[in-house]
Amino acid sequence: MADIPNTNYITINNDGVFVGGKPATTYNGEKIRFINGVKTNFLEIQKQNPKVQELHVGAFETEGIFAKTGNPSGNLGKYAWTRVKMSDGYLNPWVFCYVFSSASVCASGCAHRCCFNTRYISALSSAMLKFIKEDKQR
């Protein structure tokens, strides 16, 4: 499967919130909710894991199982997926985070929900960073 283009997901990093490499306050036509909380939670994630450079979040049509990796389609839907990009450029697999009531609600709330869950739910953060530990053991 080809990688999902950055125009189809939200990127969160030290500089803020982006879609398609441009600063963003909307995603798929919806206002990104709790954007200040998103930024705060990302900074806390980075404090816990300094090698995390970016958090990618998408509202996709592909269902998943919480804290399990998968291959979302990249097409807009009600399922929130997330992954991290490390400072060395390595991207971990997409991990399923949450299901919303609709695609539009997911588009507005996925950044907040995925940042919050990554920061506070160890099962999700462990799943997202598991590949790093496995890579070091090889």
mmCIF file of N, CA and C in Angstrom:
data_model
loop_
_atom_site.group_PDB
_atom_site.id
_atom_site.type_symbol
_atom_site.label_atom_id
_atom_site.label_comp_id
_atom_site.label_asym_id
_atom_site.label_seq_id
_atom_site.Cartn_x
_atom_site.Cartn_y
_atom_site.Cartn_z
ATOM 1 N N MET A 1 0.836 -1.183 0.000
ATOM 2 C CA MET A 1 0.000 0.000 0.000
ATOM 3 C C MET A 1 0.881 1.246 0.000
ATOM 4 N N ALA A 2 0.526 2.207 -0.820
ATOM 5 C CA ALA A 2 1.268 3.473 -0.873
ATOM 6 C C ALA A 2 0.997 4.269 0.396
ATOM 7 N N ASP A 3 1.966 5.086 0.776
ATOM 8 C CA ASP A 3 1.798 5.902 1.968
ATOM 9 C C ASP A 3 0.702 6.939 1.745
ATOM 10 N N ILE A 4 0.075 7.338 2.814
ATOM 11 C CA ILE A 4 -0.984 8.348 2.770
ATOM 12 C C ILE A 4 -0.327 9.723 2.628
ATOM 13 N N PRO A 5 -0.752 10.551 1.662
ATOM 14 C CA PRO A 5 -0.158 11.888 1.511
ATOM 15 C C PRO A 5 -0.462 12.772 2.721
ATOM 16 N N ASN A 6 0.465 13.694 3.029
ATOM 17 C CA ASN A 6 0.307 14.542 4.221
ATOM 18 C C ASN A 6 -0.859 15.520 4.121
ATOM 19 N N THR A 7 -1.481 15.609 2.964
ATOM 20 C CA THR A 7 -2.697 16.430 2.822
ATOM 21 C C THR A 7 -3.913 15.700 3.385
ATOM 22 N N ASN A 8 -3.764 14.407 3.682
ATOM 23 C CA ASN A 8 -4.883 13.601 4.180
ATOM 24 C C ASN A 8 -4.831 13.350 5.685
ATOM 25 N N TYR A 9 -3.843 13.936 6.358
ATOM 26 C CA TYR A 9 -3.778 13.798 7.814
ATOM 27 C C TYR A 9 -3.211 15.073 8.437
ATOM 28 N N ILE A 10 -3.327 15.159 9.750
ATOM 29 C CA ILE A 10 -2.825 16.292 10.535
ATOM 30 C C ILE A 10 -1.435 15.940 11.047
ATOM 31 N N THR A 11 -0.511 16.884 10.945
ATOM 32 C CA THR A 11 0.827 16.739 11.518
ATOM 33 C C THR A 11 0.941 17.704 12.688
ATOM 34 N N ILE A 12 1.384 17.186 13.823
ATOM 35 C CA ILE A 12 1.580 18.012 15.012
ATOM 36 C C ILE A 12 3.063 17.929 15.371
ATOM 37 N N ASN A 13 3.694 19.092 15.531
ATOM 38 C CA ASN A 13 5.100 19.117 15.924
ATOM 39 C C ASN A 13 5.354 20.360 16.779
ATOM 40 N N ASN A 14 6.631 20.625 17.077
ATOM 41 C CA ASN A 14 6.984 21.777 17.927
ATOM 42 C C ASN A 14 6.487 23.104 17.376
ATOM 43 N N ASP A 15 6.331 23.192 16.062
ATOM 44 C CA ASP A 15 5.936 24.440 15.429
ATOM 45 C C ASP A 15 4.427 24.623 15.338
ATOM 46 N N GLY A 16 3.653 23.580 15.662
ATOM 47 C CA GLY A 16 2.205 23.725 15.638
ATOM 48 C C GLY A 16 1.490 22.576 14.960
ATOM 49 N N VAL A 17 0.366 22.930 14.324
ATOM 50 C CA VAL A 17 -0.523 21.952 13.690
ATOM 51 C C VAL A 17 -0.575 22.250 12.202
ATOM 52 N N PHE A 18 -0.411 21.208 11.385
ATOM 53 C CA PHE A 18 -0.289 21.382 9.940
ATOM 54 C C PHE A 18 -1.123 20.348 9.185
ATOM 55 N N VAL A 19 -1.568 20.726 8.010
ATOM 56 C CA VAL A 19 -2.153 19.799 7.049
ATOM 57 C C VAL A 19 -1.499 20.118 5.712
ATOM 58 N N GLY A 20 -0.911 19.115 5.090
ATOM 59 C CA GLY A 20 -0.231 19.333 3.822
ATOM 60 C C GLY A 20 0.979 20.242 3.926
ATOM 61 N N GLY A 21 1.604 20.262 5.100
ATOM 62 C CA GLY A 21 2.794 21.084 5.302
ATOM 63 C C GLY A 21 2.510 22.548 5.587
ATOM 64 N N LYS A 22 1.230 22.918 5.686
ATOM 65 C CA LYS A 22 0.852 24.314 5.941
ATOM 66 C C LYS A 22 0.150 24.418 7.287
ATOM 67 N N PRO A 23 0.406 25.515 8.024
ATOM 68 C CA PRO A 23 -0.299 25.696 9.298
ATOM 69 C C PRO A 23 -1.802 25.559 9.092
ATOM 70 N N ALA A 24 -2.454 24.871 10.037
ATOM 71 C CA ALA A 24 -3.871 24.584 9.846
ATOM 72 C C ALA A 24 -4.680 24.776 11.124
ATOM 73 N N THR A 25 -5.898 25.240 10.933
ATOM 74 C CA THR A 25 -6.896 25.266 12.003
ATOM 75 C C THR A 25 -8.110 24.430 11.593
ATOM 76 N N THR A 26 -8.095 23.940 10.337
ATOM 77 C CA THR A 26 -9.160 23.069 9.853
ATOM 78 C C THR A 26 -8.555 21.829 9.200
ATOM 79 N N TYR A 27 -9.361 20.777 9.165
ATOM 80 C CA TYR A 27 -8.961 19.508 8.551
ATOM 81 C C TYR A 27 -10.210 18.917 7.907
ATOM 82 N N ASN A 28 -10.122 18.633 6.619
ATOM 83 C CA ASN A 28 -11.265 18.121 5.863
ATOM 84 C C ASN A 28 -12.504 18.999 6.056
ATOM 85 N N GLY A 29 -12.284 20.315 6.074
ATOM 86 C CA GLY A 29 -13.380 21.272 6.169
ATOM 87 C C GLY A 29 -13.940 21.481 7.560
ATOM 88 N N GLU A 30 -13.362 20.847 8.555
ATOM 89 C CA GLU A 30 -13.843 20.965 9.940
ATOM 90 C C GLU A 30 -12.810 21.682 10.798
ATOM 91 N N LYS A 31 -13.279 22.526 11.714
ATOM 92 C CA LYS A 31 -12.387 23.207 12.654
ATOM 93 C C LYS A 31 -11.751 22.168 13.582
ATOM 94 N N ILE A 32 -10.438 22.226 13.730
ATOM 95 C CA ILE A 32 -9.724 21.323 14.636
ATOM 96 C C ILE A 32 -10.004 21.795 16.060
ATOM 97 N N ARG A 33 -10.667 20.948 16.827
ATOM 98 C CA ARG A 33 -11.080 21.309 18.186
ATOM 99 C C ARG A 33 -9.912 21.224 19.167
ATOM 100 N N PHE A 34 -9.973 22.082 20.182
ATOM 101 C CA PHE A 34 -9.008 22.075 21.290
ATOM 102 C C PHE A 34 -7.561 22.138 20.807
ATOM 103 N N ILE A 35 -7.301 23.008 19.841
ATOM 104 C CA ILE A 35 -5.977 23.064 19.213
ATOM 105 C C ILE A 35 -4.866 23.413 20.209
ATOM 106 N N ASN A 36 -5.172 24.247 21.206
ATOM 107 C CA ASN A 36 -4.151 24.563 22.214
ATOM 108 C C ASN A 36 -3.836 23.344 23.076
ATOM 109 N N GLY A 37 -4.853 22.560 23.404
ATOM 110 C CA GLY A 37 -4.644 21.313 24.143
ATOM 111 C C GLY A 37 -3.846 20.309 23.337
ATOM 112 N N VAL A 38 -4.079 20.282 22.031
ATOM 113 C CA VAL A 38 -3.322 19.404 21.135
ATOM 114 C C VAL A 38 -1.839 19.742 21.237
ATOM 115 N N LYS A 39 -1.521 21.025 21.151
ATOM 116 C CA LYS A 39 -0.124 21.455 21.216
ATOM 117 C C LYS A 39 0.500 21.120 22.580
ATOM 118 N N THR A 40 -0.242 21.380 23.647
ATOM 119 C CA THR A 40 0.248 21.098 24.997
ATOM 120 C C THR A 40 0.506 19.609 25.183
ATOM 121 N N ASN A 41 -0.444 18.785 24.764
ATOM 122 C CA ASN A 41 -0.269 17.334 24.907
ATOM 123 C C ASN A 41 0.908 16.833 24.081
ATOM 124 N N PHE A 42 1.095 17.384 22.881
ATOM 125 C CA PHE A 42 2.240 16.966 22.070
ATOM 126 C C PHE A 42 3.553 17.289 22.791
ATOM 127 N N LEU A 43 3.665 18.462 23.352
ATOM 128 C CA LEU A 43 4.895 18.831 24.063
ATOM 129 C C LEU A 43 5.161 17.894 25.242
ATOM 130 N N GLU A 44 4.105 17.465 25.918
ATOM 131 C CA GLU A 44 4.269 16.524 27.028
ATOM 132 C C GLU A 44 4.681 15.139 26.514
ATOM 133 N N ILE A 45 4.126 14.730 25.369
ATOM 134 C CA ILE A 45 4.541 13.463 24.754
ATOM 135 C C ILE A 45 6.034 13.520 24.437
ATOM 136 N N GLN A 46 6.469 14.662 23.926
ATOM 137 C CA GLN A 46 7.890 14.825 23.583
ATOM 138 C C GLN A 46 8.778 14.806 24.824
ATOM 139 N N LYS A 47 8.299 15.368 25.925
ATOM 140 C CA LYS A 47 9.082 15.319 27.162
ATOM 141 C C LYS A 47 9.289 13.876 27.604
ATOM 142 N N GLN A 48 8.257 13.050 27.454
ATOM 143 C CA GLN A 48 8.343 11.638 27.838
ATOM 144 C C GLN A 48 9.196 10.841 26.848
ATOM 145 N N ASN A 49 9.182 11.263 25.576
ATOM 146 C CA ASN A 49 9.891 10.559 24.501
ATOM 147 C C ASN A 49 10.562 11.595 23.604
ATOM 148 N N PRO A 50 11.742 12.089 24.000
ATOM 149 C CA PRO A 50 12.385 13.194 23.285
ATOM 150 C C PRO A 50 12.686 12.944 21.806
ATOM 151 N N LYS A 51 12.748 11.689 21.390
ATOM 152 C CA LYS A 51 13.036 11.407 19.982
ATOM 153 C C LYS A 51 11.801 11.529 19.083
ATOM 154 N N VAL A 52 10.631 11.739 19.675
ATOM 155 C CA VAL A 52 9.425 11.941 18.876
ATOM 156 C C VAL A 52 9.494 13.325 18.251
ATOM 157 N N GLN A 53 9.457 13.378 16.934
ATOM 158 C CA GLN A 53 9.519 14.648 16.215
ATOM 159 C C GLN A 53 8.130 15.146 15.818
ATOM 160 N N GLU A 54 7.264 14.218 15.417
ATOM 161 C CA GLU A 54 5.921 14.579 14.958
ATOM 162 C C GLU A 54 4.924 13.504 15.369
ATOM 163 N N LEU A 55 3.689 13.947 15.482
ATOM 164 C CA LEU A 55 2.567 13.037 15.641
ATOM 165 C C LEU A 55 1.671 13.248 14.432
ATOM 166 N N HIS A 56 1.315 12.173 13.754
ATOM 167 C CA HIS A 56 0.412 12.234 12.606
ATOM 168 C C HIS A 56 -0.924 11.650 13.037
ATOM 169 N N VAL A 57 -2.006 12.318 12.653
ATOM 170 C CA VAL A 57 -3.348 11.894 13.041
ATOM 171 C C VAL A 57 -4.263 12.000 11.837
ATOM 172 N N GLY A 58 -5.086 10.977 11.628
ATOM 173 C CA GLY A 58 -6.004 11.014 10.500
ATOM 174 C C GLY A 58 -7.371 10.487 10.841
ATOM 175 N N ALA A 59 -8.373 11.013 10.146
ATOM 176 C CA ALA A 59 -9.765 10.552 10.227
ATOM 177 C C ALA A 59 -10.011 9.697 8.985
ATOM 178 N N PHE A 60 -9.967 8.391 9.158
ATOM 179 C CA PHE A 60 -10.006 7.490 8.012
ATOM 180 C C PHE A 60 -11.210 6.543 8.063
ATOM 181 N N GLU A 61 -11.539 5.952 6.919
ATOM 182 C CA GLU A 61 -12.696 5.064 6.823
ATOM 183 C C GLU A 61 -12.410 3.636 7.291
ATOM 184 N N THR A 62 -11.159 3.326 7.580
ATOM 185 C CA THR A 62 -10.760 1.968 7.947
ATOM 186 C C THR A 62 -10.941 1.726 9.442
ATOM 187 N N GLU A 63 -11.689 0.674 9.780
ATOM 188 C CA GLU A 63 -11.859 0.288 11.174
ATOM 189 C C GLU A 63 -10.567 -0.297 11.721
ATOM 190 N N GLY A 64 -10.454 -0.313 13.041
ATOM 191 C CA GLY A 64 -9.282 -0.901 13.665
ATOM 192 C C GLY A 64 -9.595 -1.379 15.062
ATOM 193 N N ILE A 65 -8.580 -1.904 15.714
ATOM 194 C CA ILE A 65 -8.676 -2.346 17.099
ATOM 195 C C ILE A 65 -7.770 -1.430 17.913
ATOM 196 N N PHE A 66 -8.289 -0.916 19.024
ATOM 197 C CA PHE A 66 -7.553 0.051 19.827
ATOM 198 C C PHE A 66 -6.139 -0.437 20.126
ATOM 199 N N ALA A 67 -5.177 0.460 19.893
ATOM 200 C CA ALA A 67 -3.753 0.258 20.186
ATOM 201 C C ALA A 67 -3.124 -0.861 19.344
ATOM 202 N N LYS A 68 -3.737 -1.191 18.225
ATOM 203 C CA LYS A 68 -3.175 -2.185 17.306
ATOM 204 C C LYS A 68 -2.806 -1.498 15.999
ATOM 205 N N THR A 69 -1.717 -1.938 15.375
ATOM 206 C CA THR A 69 -1.298 -1.361 14.104
ATOM 207 C C THR A 69 -2.219 -1.830 12.982
ATOM 208 N N GLY A 70 -2.220 -1.045 11.912
ATOM 209 C CA GLY A 70 -3.036 -1.385 10.761
ATOM 210 C C GLY A 70 -2.677 -0.514 9.583
ATOM 211 N N ASN A 71 -3.457 -0.647 8.529
ATOM 212 C CA ASN A 71 -3.220 0.086 7.291
ATOM 213 C C ASN A 71 -4.463 0.869 6.893
ATOM 214 N N PRO A 72 -4.652 2.049 7.468
ATOM 215 C CA PRO A 72 -5.825 2.836 7.089
ATOM 216 C C PRO A 72 -5.756 3.255 5.626
ATOM 217 N N SER A 73 -6.913 3.455 5.045
ATOM 218 C CA SER A 73 -7.017 3.747 3.609
ATOM 219 C C SER A 73 -6.523 5.139 3.227
ATOM 220 N N GLY A 74 -6.633 6.074 4.140
ATOM 221 C CA GLY A 74 -6.333 7.464 3.796
ATOM 222 C C GLY A 74 -7.578 8.218 3.365
ATOM 223 N N ASN A 75 -8.692 7.494 3.153
ATOM 224 C CA ASN A 75 -9.956 8.140 2.793
ATOM 225 C C ASN A 75 -10.685 8.575 4.054
ATOM 226 N N LEU A 76 -11.340 9.730 3.990
ATOM 227 C CA LEU A 76 -12.035 10.306 5.140
ATOM 228 C C LEU A 76 -13.064 9.349 5.719
ATOM 229 N N GLY A 77 -13.038 9.235 7.042
ATOM 230 C CA GLY A 77 -13.995 8.390 7.744
ATOM 231 C C GLY A 77 -14.051 8.731 9.217
ATOM 232 N N LYS A 78 -14.734 7.896 9.984
ATOM 233 C CA LYS A 78 -14.976 8.184 11.399
ATOM 234 C C LYS A 78 -13.992 7.519 12.351
ATOM 235 N N TYR A 79 -12.945 6.897 11.802
ATOM 236 C CA TYR A 79 -11.978 6.181 12.624
ATOM 237 C C TYR A 79 -10.671 6.959 12.722
ATOM 238 N N ALA A 80 -10.239 7.236 13.967
ATOM 239 C CA ALA A 80 -9.017 8.017 14.198
ATOM 240 C C ALA A 80 -7.811 7.080 14.318
ATOM 241 N N TRP A 81 -6.791 7.387 13.522
ATOM 242 C CA TRP A 81 -5.531 6.649 13.518
ATOM 243 C C TRP A 81 -4.395 7.621 13.797
ATOM 244 N N THR A 82 -3.308 7.124 14.362
ATOM 245 C CA THR A 82 -2.170 7.983 14.673
ATOM 246 C C THR A 82 -0.858 7.209 14.514
ATOM 247 N N ARG A 83 0.211 7.947 14.338
ATOM 248 C CA ARG A 83 1.560 7.376 14.282
ATOM 249 C C ARG A 83 2.543 8.474 14.661
ATOM 250 N N VAL A 84 3.779 8.071 14.985
ATOM 251 C CA VAL A 84 4.813 9.055 15.289
ATOM 252 C C VAL A 84 5.911 8.993 14.245
ATOM 253 N N LYS A 85 6.517 10.148 14.036
ATOM 254 C CA LYS A 85 7.733 10.254 13.227
ATOM 255 C C LYS A 85 8.845 10.600 14.209
ATOM 256 N N MET A 86 9.944 9.853 14.114
ATOM 257 C CA MET A 86 11.043 10.050 15.032
ATOM 258 C C MET A 86 12.040 11.070 14.477
ATOM 259 N N SER A 87 12.915 11.548 15.331
ATOM 260 C CA SER A 87 13.890 12.566 14.929
ATOM 261 C C SER A 87 14.842 12.072 13.848
ATOM 262 N N ASP A 88 15.010 10.754 13.719
ATOM 263 C CA ASP A 88 15.861 10.218 12.652
ATOM 264 C C ASP A 88 15.077 10.006 11.349
ATOM 265 N N GLY A 89 13.792 10.417 11.334
ATOM 266 C CA GLY A 89 12.966 10.307 10.139
ATOM 267 C C GLY A 89 12.145 9.035 10.044
ATOM 268 N N TYR A 90 12.372 8.093 10.963
ATOM 269 C CA TYR A 90 11.653 6.827 10.917
ATOM 270 C C TYR A 90 10.182 7.032 11.285
ATOM 271 N N LEU A 91 9.284 6.428 10.507
ATOM 272 C CA LEU A 91 7.850 6.478 10.780
ATOM 273 C C LEU A 91 7.396 5.139 11.335
ATOM 274 N N ASN A 92 6.704 5.173 12.466
ATOM 275 C CA ASN A 92 6.145 3.921 12.956
ATOM 276 C C ASN A 92 4.857 3.613 12.194
ATOM 277 N N PRO A 93 4.360 2.403 12.287
ATOM 278 C CA PRO A 93 3.092 2.077 11.627
ATOM 279 C C PRO A 93 1.935 2.874 12.228
ATOM 280 N N TRP A 94 0.868 3.002 11.452
ATOM 281 C CA TRP A 94 -0.354 3.615 11.964
ATOM 282 C C TRP A 94 -0.940 2.728 13.058
ATOM 283 N N VAL A 95 -1.458 3.373 14.111
ATOM 284 C CA VAL A 95 -2.067 2.674 15.242
ATOM 285 C C VAL A 95 -3.483 3.222 15.410
ATOM 286 N N PHE A 96 -4.445 2.317 15.598
ATOM 287 C CA PHE A 96 -5.837 2.741 15.766
ATOM 288 C C PHE A 96 -6.018 3.374 17.133
ATOM 289 N N CYS A 97 -6.742 4.501 17.156
ATOM 290 C CA CYS A 97 -6.897 5.260 18.391
ATOM 291 C C CYS A 97 -8.340 5.345 18.892
ATOM 292 N N TYR A 98 -9.305 5.618 17.987
ATOM 293 C CA TYR A 98 -10.644 5.953 18.488
ATOM 294 C C TYR A 98 -11.653 5.907 17.345
ATOM 295 N N VAL A 99 -12.919 5.686 17.690
ATOM 296 C CA VAL A 99 -14.001 5.765 16.707
ATOM 297 C C VAL A 99 -14.956 6.888 17.122
ATOM 298 N N PHE A 100 -15.300 7.728 16.166
ATOM 299 C CA PHE A 100 -16.234 8.833 16.393
ATOM 300 C C PHE A 100 -17.583 8.504 15.757
ATOM 301 N N SER A 101 -18.568 9.353 15.987
ATOM 302 C CA SER A 101 -19.921 9.111 15.471
ATOM 303 C C SER A 101 -20.039 9.355 13.970
ATOM 304 N N SER A 102 -19.156 10.181 13.410
ATOM 305 C CA SER A 102 -19.215 10.483 11.974
ATOM 306 C C SER A 102 -17.839 10.957 11.503
ATOM 307 N N ALA A 103 -17.676 11.015 10.201
ATOM 308 C CA ALA A 103 -16.414 11.484 9.626
ATOM 309 C C ALA A 103 -16.142 12.941 9.990
ATOM 310 N N SER A 104 -17.171 13.775 9.989
ATOM 311 C CA SER A 104 -16.962 15.194 10.297
ATOM 312 C C SER A 104 -16.573 15.393 11.758
ATOM 313 N N VAL A 105 -17.187 14.639 12.662
ATOM 314 C CA VAL A 105 -16.829 14.734 14.081
ATOM 315 C C VAL A 105 -15.404 14.218 14.290
ATOM 316 N N CYS A 106 -15.048 13.161 13.574
ATOM 317 C CA CYS A 106 -13.679 12.627 13.668
ATOM 318 C C CYS A 106 -12.668 13.657 13.158
ATOM 319 N N ALA A 107 -12.977 14.288 12.034
ATOM 320 C CA ALA A 107 -12.065 15.287 11.468
ATOM 321 C C ALA A 107 -11.807 16.425 12.453
ATOM 322 N N SER A 108 -12.834 16.832 13.187
ATOM 323 C CA SER A 108 -12.653 17.944 14.131
ATOM 324 C C SER A 108 -12.019 17.506 15.447
ATOM 325 N N GLY A 109 -12.212 16.248 15.842
ATOM 326 C CA GLY A 109 -11.760 15.827 17.163
ATOM 327 C C GLY A 109 -10.601 14.858 17.212
ATOM 328 N N CYS A 110 -10.167 14.324 16.062
ATOM 329 C CA CYS A 110 -9.143 13.273 16.096
ATOM 330 C C CYS A 110 -7.795 13.756 16.628
ATOM 331 N N ALA A 111 -7.402 14.982 16.326
ATOM 332 C CA ALA A 111 -6.101 15.477 16.812
ATOM 333 C C ALA A 111 -6.088 15.516 18.339
ATOM 334 N N HIS A 112 -7.153 16.060 18.911
ATOM 335 C CA HIS A 112 -7.239 16.146 20.368
ATOM 336 C C HIS A 112 -7.287 14.755 20.997
ATOM 337 N N ARG A 113 -8.163 13.899 20.480
ATOM 338 C CA ARG A 113 -8.335 12.574 21.074
ATOM 339 C C ARG A 113 -7.042 11.754 20.983
ATOM 340 N N CYS A 114 -6.395 11.783 19.835
ATOM 341 C CA CYS A 114 -5.175 10.972 19.676
ATOM 342 C C CYS A 114 -4.019 11.517 20.514
ATOM 343 N N CYS A 115 -3.862 12.828 20.585
ATOM 344 C CA CYS A 115 -2.814 13.401 21.444
ATOM 345 C C CYS A 115 -3.084 13.072 22.909
ATOM 346 N N PHE A 116 -4.330 13.259 23.320
ATOM 347 C CA PHE A 116 -4.708 12.976 24.707
ATOM 348 C C PHE A 116 -4.466 11.508 25.030
ATOM 349 N N ASN A 117 -4.964 10.609 24.172
ATOM 350 C CA ASN A 117 -4.811 9.178 24.422
ATOM 351 C C ASN A 117 -3.347 8.754 24.409
ATOM 352 N N THR A 118 -2.559 9.321 23.511
ATOM 353 C CA THR A 118 -1.134 8.980 23.454
ATOM 354 C C THR A 118 -0.433 9.421 24.727
ATOM 355 N N ARG A 119 -0.811 10.571 25.222
ATOM 356 C CA ARG A 119 -0.176 11.084 26.446
ATOM 357 C C ARG A 119 -0.598 10.299 27.686
ATOM 358 N N TYR A 120 -1.880 9.955 27.787
ATOM 359 C CA TYR A 120 -2.411 9.424 29.038
ATOM 360 C C TYR A 120 -2.705 7.923 29.063
ATOM 361 N N ILE A 121 -2.772 7.265 27.924
ATOM 362 C CA ILE A 121 -3.098 5.838 27.918
ATOM 363 C C ILE A 121 -1.861 5.056 27.465
ATOM 364 N N SER A 122 -1.251 4.390 28.419
ATOM 365 C CA SER A 122 0.026 3.726 28.141
ATOM 366 C C SER A 122 -0.099 2.634 27.081
ATOM 367 N N ALA A 123 -1.249 1.988 26.969
ATOM 368 C CA ALA A 123 -1.409 0.947 25.941
ATOM 369 C C ALA A 123 -1.216 1.534 24.549
ATOM 370 N N LEU A 124 -1.713 2.751 24.336
ATOM 371 C CA LEU A 124 -1.566 3.385 23.020
ATOM 372 C C LEU A 124 -0.127 3.854 22.801
ATOM 373 N N SER A 125 0.429 4.569 23.764
ATOM 374 C CA SER A 125 1.802 5.059 23.577
ATOM 375 C C SER A 125 2.781 3.898 23.458
ATOM 376 N N SER A 126 2.571 2.835 24.202
ATOM 377 C CA SER A 126 3.445 1.661 24.095
ATOM 378 C C SER A 126 3.346 1.030 22.715
ATOM 379 N N ALA A 127 2.128 0.933 22.191
ATOM 380 C CA ALA A 127 1.943 0.359 20.848
ATOM 381 C C ALA A 127 2.613 1.225 19.793
ATOM 382 N N MET A 128 2.546 2.532 19.969
ATOM 383 C CA MET A 128 3.129 3.440 18.991
ATOM 384 C C MET A 128 4.650 3.416 19.022
ATOM 385 N N LEU A 129 5.222 3.166 20.177
ATOM 386 C CA LEU A 129 6.676 3.203 20.312
ATOM 387 C C LEU A 129 7.302 1.816 20.389
ATOM 388 N N LYS A 130 6.499 0.782 20.330
ATOM 389 C CA LYS A 130 6.981 -0.597 20.431
ATOM 390 C C LYS A 130 8.039 -0.916 19.376
ATOM 391 N N PHE A 131 7.829 -0.441 18.153
ATOM 392 C CA PHE A 131 8.755 -0.760 17.062
ATOM 393 C C PHE A 131 10.161 -0.253 17.347
ATOM 394 N N ILE A 132 10.284 0.814 18.115
ATOM 395 C CA ILE A 132 11.612 1.362 18.430
ATOM 396 C C ILE A 132 12.373 0.361 19.301
ATOM 397 N N LYS A 133 11.700 -0.163 20.319
ATOM 398 C CA LYS A 133 12.319 -1.134 21.201
ATOM 399 C C LYS A 133 12.704 -2.399 20.440
ATOM 400 N N GLU A 134 11.803 -2.860 19.556
ATOM 401 C CA GLU A 134 12.078 -4.068 18.774
ATOM 402 C C GLU A 134 13.261 -3.828 17.841
ATOM 403 N N ASP A 135 13.332 -2.635 17.248
ATOM 404 C CA ASP A 135 14.421 -2.306 16.335
ATOM 405 C C ASP A 135 15.774 -2.340 17.051
ATOM 406 N N LYS A 136 15.812 -1.862 18.295
ATOM 407 C CA LYS A 136 17.067 -1.824 19.049
ATOM 408 C C LYS A 136 17.537 -3.225 19.430
ATOM 409 N N GLN A 137 16.616 -4.180 19.523
ATOM 410 C CA GLN A 137 16.971 -5.540 19.932
ATOM 411 C C GLN A 137 17.560 -6.334 18.764
ATOM 412 N N ARG A 138 17.388 -5.889 17.551
ATOM 413 C CA ARG A 138 17.895 -6.625 16.381
ATOM 414 C C ARG A 138 19.364 -6.407 16.166
#
